[in-house]
mmCIF file of N, CA, C and O in Angstrom:
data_model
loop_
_atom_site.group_PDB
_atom_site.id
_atom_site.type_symbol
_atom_site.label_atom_id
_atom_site.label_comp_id
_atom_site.label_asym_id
_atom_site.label_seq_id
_atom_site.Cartn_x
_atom_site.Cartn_y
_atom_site.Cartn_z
ATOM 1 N N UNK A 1 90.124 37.469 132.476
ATOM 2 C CA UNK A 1 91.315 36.937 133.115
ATOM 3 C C UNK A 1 91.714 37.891 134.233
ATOM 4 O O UNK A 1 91.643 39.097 134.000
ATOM 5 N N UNK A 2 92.195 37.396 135.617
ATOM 6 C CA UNK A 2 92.406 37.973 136.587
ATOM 7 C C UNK A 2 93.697 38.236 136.670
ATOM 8 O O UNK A 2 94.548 37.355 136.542
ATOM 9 N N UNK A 3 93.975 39.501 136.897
ATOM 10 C CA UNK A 3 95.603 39.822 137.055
ATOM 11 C C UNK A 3 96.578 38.850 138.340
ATOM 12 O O UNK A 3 96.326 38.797 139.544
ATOM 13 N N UNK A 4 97.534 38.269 137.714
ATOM 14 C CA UNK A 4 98.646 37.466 138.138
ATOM 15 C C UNK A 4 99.418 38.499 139.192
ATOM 16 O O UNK A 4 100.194 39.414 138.917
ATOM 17 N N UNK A 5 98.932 38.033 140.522
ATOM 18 C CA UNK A 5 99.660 38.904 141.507
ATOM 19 C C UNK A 5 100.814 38.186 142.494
ATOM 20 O O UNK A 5 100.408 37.311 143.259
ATOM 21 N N UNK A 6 102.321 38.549 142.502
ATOM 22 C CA UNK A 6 103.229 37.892 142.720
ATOM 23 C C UNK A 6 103.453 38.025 144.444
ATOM 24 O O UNK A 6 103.732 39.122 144.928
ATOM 25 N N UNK A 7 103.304 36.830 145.283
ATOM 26 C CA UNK A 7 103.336 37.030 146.683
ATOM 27 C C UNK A 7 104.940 36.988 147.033
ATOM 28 O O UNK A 7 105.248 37.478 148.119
ATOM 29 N N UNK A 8 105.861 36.517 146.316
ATOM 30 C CA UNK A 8 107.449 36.334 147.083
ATOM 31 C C UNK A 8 108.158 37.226 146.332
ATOM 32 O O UNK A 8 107.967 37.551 145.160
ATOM 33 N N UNK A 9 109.188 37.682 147.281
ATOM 34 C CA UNK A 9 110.131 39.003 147.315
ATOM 35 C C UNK A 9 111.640 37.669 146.867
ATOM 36 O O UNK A 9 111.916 36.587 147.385
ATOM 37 N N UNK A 10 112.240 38.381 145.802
ATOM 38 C CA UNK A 10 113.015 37.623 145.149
ATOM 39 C C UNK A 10 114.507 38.884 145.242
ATOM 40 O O UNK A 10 114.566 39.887 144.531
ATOM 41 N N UNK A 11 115.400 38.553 146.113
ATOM 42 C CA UNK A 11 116.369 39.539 145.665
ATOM 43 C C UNK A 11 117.735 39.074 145.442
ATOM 44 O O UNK A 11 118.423 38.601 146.347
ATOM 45 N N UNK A 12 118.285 39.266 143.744
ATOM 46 C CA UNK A 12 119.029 38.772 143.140
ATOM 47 C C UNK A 12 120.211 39.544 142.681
ATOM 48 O O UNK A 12 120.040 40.740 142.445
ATOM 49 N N UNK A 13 121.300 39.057 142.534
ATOM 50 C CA UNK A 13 122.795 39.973 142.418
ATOM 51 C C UNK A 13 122.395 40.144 140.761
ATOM 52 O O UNK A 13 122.024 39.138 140.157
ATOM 53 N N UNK A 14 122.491 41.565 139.992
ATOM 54 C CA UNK A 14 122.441 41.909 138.731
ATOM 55 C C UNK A 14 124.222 41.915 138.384
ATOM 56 O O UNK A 14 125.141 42.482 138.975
ATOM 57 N N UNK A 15 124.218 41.544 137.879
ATOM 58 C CA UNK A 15 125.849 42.101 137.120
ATOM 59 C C UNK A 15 126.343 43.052 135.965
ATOM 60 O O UNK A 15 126.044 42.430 134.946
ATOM 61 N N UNK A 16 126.810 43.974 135.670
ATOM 62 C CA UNK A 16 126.859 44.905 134.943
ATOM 63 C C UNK A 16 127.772 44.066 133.817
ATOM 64 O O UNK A 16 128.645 43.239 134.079
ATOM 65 N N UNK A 17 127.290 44.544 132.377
ATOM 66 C CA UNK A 17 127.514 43.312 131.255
ATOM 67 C C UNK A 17 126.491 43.740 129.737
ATOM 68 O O UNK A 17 125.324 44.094 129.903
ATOM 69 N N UNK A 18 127.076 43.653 128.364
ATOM 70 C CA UNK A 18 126.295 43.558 127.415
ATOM 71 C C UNK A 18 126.217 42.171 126.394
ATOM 72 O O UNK A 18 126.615 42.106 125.231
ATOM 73 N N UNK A 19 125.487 40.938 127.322
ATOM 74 C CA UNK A 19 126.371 40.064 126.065
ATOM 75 C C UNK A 19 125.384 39.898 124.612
ATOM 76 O O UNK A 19 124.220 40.276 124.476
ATOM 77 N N UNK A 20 126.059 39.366 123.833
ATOM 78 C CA UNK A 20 125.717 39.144 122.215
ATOM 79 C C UNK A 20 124.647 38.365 122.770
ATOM 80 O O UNK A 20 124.765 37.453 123.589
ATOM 81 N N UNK A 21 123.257 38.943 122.086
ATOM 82 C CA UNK A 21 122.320 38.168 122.174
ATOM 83 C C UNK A 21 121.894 37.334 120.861
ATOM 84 O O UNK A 21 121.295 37.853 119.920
ATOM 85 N N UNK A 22 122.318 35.824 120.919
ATOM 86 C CA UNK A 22 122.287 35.145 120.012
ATOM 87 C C UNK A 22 121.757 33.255 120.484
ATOM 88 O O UNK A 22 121.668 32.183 119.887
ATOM 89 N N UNK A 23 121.541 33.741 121.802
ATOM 90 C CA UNK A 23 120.884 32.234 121.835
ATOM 91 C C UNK A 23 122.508 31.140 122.957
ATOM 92 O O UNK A 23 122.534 30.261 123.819
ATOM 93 N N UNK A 24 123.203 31.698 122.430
ATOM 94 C CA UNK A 24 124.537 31.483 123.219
ATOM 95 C C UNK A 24 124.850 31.950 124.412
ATOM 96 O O UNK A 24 124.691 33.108 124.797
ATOM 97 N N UNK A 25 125.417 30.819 125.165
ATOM 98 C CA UNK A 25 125.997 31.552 126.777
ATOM 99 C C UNK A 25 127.701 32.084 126.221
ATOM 100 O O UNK A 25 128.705 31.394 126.041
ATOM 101 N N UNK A 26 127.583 32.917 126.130
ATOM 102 C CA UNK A 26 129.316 33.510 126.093
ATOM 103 C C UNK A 26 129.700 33.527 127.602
ATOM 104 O O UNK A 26 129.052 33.676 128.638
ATOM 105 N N UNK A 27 130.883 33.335 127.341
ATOM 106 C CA UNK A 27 131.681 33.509 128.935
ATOM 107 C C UNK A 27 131.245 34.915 129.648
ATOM 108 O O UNK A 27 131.054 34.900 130.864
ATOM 109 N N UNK A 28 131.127 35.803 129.108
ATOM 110 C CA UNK A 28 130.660 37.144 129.972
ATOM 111 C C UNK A 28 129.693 36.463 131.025
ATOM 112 O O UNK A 28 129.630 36.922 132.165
ATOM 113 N N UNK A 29 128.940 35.367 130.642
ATOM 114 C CA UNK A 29 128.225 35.114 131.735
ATOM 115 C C UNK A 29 128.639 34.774 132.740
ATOM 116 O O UNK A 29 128.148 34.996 133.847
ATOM 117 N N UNK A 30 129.728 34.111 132.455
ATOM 118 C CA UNK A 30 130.150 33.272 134.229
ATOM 119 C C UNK A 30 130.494 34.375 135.341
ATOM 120 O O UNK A 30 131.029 33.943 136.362
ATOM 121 N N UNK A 31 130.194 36.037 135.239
ATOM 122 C CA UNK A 31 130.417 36.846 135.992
ATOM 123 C C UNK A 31 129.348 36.580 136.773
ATOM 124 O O UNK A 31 129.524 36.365 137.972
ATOM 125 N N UNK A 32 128.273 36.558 136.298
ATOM 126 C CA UNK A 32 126.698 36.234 136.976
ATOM 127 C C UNK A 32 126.715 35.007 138.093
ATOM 128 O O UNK A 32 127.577 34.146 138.274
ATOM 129 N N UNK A 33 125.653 35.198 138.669
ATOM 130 C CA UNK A 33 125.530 34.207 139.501
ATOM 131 C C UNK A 33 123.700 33.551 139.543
ATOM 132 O O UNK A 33 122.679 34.239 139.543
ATOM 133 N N UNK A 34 123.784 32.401 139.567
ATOM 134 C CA UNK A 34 122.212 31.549 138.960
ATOM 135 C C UNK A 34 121.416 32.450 140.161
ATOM 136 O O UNK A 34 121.895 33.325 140.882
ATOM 137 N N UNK A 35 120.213 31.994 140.123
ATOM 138 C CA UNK A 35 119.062 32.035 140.981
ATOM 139 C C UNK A 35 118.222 31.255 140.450
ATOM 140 O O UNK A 35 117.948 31.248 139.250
ATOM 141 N N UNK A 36 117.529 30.208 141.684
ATOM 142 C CA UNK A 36 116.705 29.530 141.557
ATOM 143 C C UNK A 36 115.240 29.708 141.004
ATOM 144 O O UNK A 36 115.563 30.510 140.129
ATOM 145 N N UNK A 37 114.175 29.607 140.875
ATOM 146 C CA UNK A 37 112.881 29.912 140.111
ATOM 147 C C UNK A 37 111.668 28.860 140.812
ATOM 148 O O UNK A 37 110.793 28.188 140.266
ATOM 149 N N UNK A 38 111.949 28.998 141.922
ATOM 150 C CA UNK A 38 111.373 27.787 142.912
ATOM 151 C C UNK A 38 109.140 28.767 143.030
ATOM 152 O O UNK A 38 108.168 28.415 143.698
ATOM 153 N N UNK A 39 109.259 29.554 142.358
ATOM 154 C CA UNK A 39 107.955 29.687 142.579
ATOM 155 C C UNK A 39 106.850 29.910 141.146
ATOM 156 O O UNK A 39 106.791 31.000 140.576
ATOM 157 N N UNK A 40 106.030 28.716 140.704
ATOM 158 C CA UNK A 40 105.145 28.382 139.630
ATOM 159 C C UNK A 40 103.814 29.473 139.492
ATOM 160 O O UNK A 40 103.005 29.430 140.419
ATOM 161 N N UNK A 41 103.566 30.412 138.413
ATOM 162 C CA UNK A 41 102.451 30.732 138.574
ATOM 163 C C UNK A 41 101.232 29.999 138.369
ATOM 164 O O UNK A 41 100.283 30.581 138.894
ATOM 165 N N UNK A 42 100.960 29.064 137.865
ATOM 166 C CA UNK A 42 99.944 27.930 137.428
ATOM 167 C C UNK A 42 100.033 26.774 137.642
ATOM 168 O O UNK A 42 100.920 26.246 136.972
ATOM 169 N N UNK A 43 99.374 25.966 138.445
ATOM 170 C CA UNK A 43 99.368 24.088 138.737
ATOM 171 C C UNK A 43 101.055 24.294 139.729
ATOM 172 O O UNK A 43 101.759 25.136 140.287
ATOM 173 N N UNK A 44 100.963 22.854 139.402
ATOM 174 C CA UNK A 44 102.542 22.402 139.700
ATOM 175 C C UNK A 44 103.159 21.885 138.739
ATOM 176 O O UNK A 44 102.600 21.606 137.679
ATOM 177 N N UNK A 45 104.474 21.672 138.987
ATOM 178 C CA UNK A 45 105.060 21.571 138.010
ATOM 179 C C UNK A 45 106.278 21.005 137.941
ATOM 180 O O UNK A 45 107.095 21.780 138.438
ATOM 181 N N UNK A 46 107.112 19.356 137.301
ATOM 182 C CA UNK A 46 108.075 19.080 137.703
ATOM 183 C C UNK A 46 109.336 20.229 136.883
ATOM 184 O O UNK A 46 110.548 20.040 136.984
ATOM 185 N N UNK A 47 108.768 21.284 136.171
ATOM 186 C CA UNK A 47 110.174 22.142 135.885
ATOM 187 C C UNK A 47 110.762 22.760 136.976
ATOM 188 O O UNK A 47 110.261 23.254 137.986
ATOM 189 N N UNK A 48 112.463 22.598 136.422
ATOM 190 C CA UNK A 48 113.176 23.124 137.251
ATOM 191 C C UNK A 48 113.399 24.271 136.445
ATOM 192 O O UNK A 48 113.446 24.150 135.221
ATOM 193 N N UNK A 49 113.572 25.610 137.123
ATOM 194 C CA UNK A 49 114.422 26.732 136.465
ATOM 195 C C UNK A 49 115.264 27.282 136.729
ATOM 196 O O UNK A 49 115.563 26.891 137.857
ATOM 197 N N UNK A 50 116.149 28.245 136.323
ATOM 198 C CA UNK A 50 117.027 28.912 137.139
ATOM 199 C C UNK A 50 117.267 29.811 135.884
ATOM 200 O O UNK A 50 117.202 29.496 134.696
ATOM 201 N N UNK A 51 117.627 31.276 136.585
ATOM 202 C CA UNK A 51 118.502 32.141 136.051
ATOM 203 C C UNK A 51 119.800 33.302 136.085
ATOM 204 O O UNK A 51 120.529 33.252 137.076
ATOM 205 N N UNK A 52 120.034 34.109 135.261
ATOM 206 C CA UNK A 52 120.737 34.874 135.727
ATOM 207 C C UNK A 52 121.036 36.236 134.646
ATOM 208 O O UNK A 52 121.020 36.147 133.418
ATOM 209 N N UNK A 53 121.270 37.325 135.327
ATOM 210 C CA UNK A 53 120.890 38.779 134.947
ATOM 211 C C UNK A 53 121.758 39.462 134.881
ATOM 212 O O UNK A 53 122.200 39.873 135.954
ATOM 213 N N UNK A 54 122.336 39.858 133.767
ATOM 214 C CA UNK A 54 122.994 41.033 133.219
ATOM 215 C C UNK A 54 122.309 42.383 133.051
ATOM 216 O O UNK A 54 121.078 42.386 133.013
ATOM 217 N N UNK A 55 123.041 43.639 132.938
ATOM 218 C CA UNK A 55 122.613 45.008 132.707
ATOM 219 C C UNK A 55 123.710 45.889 131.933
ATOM 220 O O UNK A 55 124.908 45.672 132.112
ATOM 221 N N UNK A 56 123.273 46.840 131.111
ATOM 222 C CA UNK A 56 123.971 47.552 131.092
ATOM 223 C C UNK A 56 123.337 49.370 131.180
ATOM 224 O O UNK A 56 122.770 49.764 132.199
ATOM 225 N N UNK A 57 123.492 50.020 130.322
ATOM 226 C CA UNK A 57 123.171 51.446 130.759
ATOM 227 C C UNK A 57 121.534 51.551 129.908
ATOM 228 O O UNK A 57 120.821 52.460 130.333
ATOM 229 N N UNK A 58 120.966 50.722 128.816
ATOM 230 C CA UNK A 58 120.037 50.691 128.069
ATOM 231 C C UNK A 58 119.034 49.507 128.150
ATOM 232 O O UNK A 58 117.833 49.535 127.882
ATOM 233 N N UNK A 59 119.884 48.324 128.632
ATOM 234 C CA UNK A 59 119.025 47.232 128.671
ATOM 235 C C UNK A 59 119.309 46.104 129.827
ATOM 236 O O UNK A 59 120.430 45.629 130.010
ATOM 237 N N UNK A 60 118.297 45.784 130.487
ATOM 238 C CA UNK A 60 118.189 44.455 131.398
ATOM 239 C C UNK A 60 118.398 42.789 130.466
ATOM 240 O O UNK A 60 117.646 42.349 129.598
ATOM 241 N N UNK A 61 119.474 42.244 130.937
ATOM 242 C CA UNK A 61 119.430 40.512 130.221
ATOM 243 C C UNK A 61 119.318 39.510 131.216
ATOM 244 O O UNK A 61 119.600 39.541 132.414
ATOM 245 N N UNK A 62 118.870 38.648 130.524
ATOM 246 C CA UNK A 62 118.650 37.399 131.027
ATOM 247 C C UNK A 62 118.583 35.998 130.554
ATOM 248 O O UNK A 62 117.563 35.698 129.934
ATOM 249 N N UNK A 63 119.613 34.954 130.757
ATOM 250 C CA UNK A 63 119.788 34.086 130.641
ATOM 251 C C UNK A 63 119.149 33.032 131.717
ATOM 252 O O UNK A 63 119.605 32.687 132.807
ATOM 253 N N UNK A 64 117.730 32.562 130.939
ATOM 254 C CA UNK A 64 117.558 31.269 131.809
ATOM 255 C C UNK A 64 117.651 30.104 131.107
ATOM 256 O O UNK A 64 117.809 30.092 129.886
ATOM 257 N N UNK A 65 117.519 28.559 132.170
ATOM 258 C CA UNK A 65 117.969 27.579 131.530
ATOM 259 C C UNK A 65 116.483 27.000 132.433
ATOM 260 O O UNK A 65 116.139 27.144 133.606
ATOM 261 N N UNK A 66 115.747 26.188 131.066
ATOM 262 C CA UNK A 66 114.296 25.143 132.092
ATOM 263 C C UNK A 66 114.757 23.779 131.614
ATOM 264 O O UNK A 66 115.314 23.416 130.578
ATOM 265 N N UNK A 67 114.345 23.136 132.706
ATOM 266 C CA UNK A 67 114.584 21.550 132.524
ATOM 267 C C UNK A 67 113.249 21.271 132.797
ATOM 268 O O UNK A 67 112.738 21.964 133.677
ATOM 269 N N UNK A 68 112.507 20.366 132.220
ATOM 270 C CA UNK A 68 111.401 19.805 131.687
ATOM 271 C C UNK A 68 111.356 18.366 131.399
ATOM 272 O O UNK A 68 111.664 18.149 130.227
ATOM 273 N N UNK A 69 110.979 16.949 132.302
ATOM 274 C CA UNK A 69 111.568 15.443 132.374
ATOM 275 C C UNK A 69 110.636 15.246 131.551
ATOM 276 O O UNK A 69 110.927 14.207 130.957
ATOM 277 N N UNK A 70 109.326 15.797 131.034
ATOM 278 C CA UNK A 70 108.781 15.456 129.959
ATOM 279 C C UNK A 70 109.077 16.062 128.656
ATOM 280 O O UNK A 70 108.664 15.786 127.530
ATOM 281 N N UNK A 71 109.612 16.646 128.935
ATOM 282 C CA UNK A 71 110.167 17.281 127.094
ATOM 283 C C UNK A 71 111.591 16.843 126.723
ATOM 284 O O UNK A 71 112.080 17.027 125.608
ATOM 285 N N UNK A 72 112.281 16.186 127.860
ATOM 286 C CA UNK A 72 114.078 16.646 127.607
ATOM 287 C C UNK A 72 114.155 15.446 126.830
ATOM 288 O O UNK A 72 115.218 15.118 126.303
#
């Protein structure tokens, strides 16, 4: 297998934040702001993605959401 080499420069607002990681959006999130996910490493693809990124002094988070017209 050939290493997955990423051609687009993606630069996204992080927000400083620890939320409960439980599968839940808690409101701490709405500090964040989405980013789109407009680039597929494999085929094409009708998913849409988007996310958004918390930090604090120990750990990077991330909340994404995929929409999928064949799975939903």
């Amino acid at each position: 297998v050939s290493p997955i080499r990423a051609e687009t420069e993606l630069n996204v607002e992080c927000k400083y934040g620890a939320p409960l990681v439980d599968g839940y959006a808690e409101a701490l999130w709405d500090i964040a702001q989405y980013n789109e996910l407009t680039t597929f490493v494999i085929g094409q693809s009708d998913i849409k993605a988007k996310f958004k990124m918390l930090w604090d002094e120990n750990n990077l988070y991330f909340m994404v959401e995929v929409r999928d017209e064949v799975l939903d």
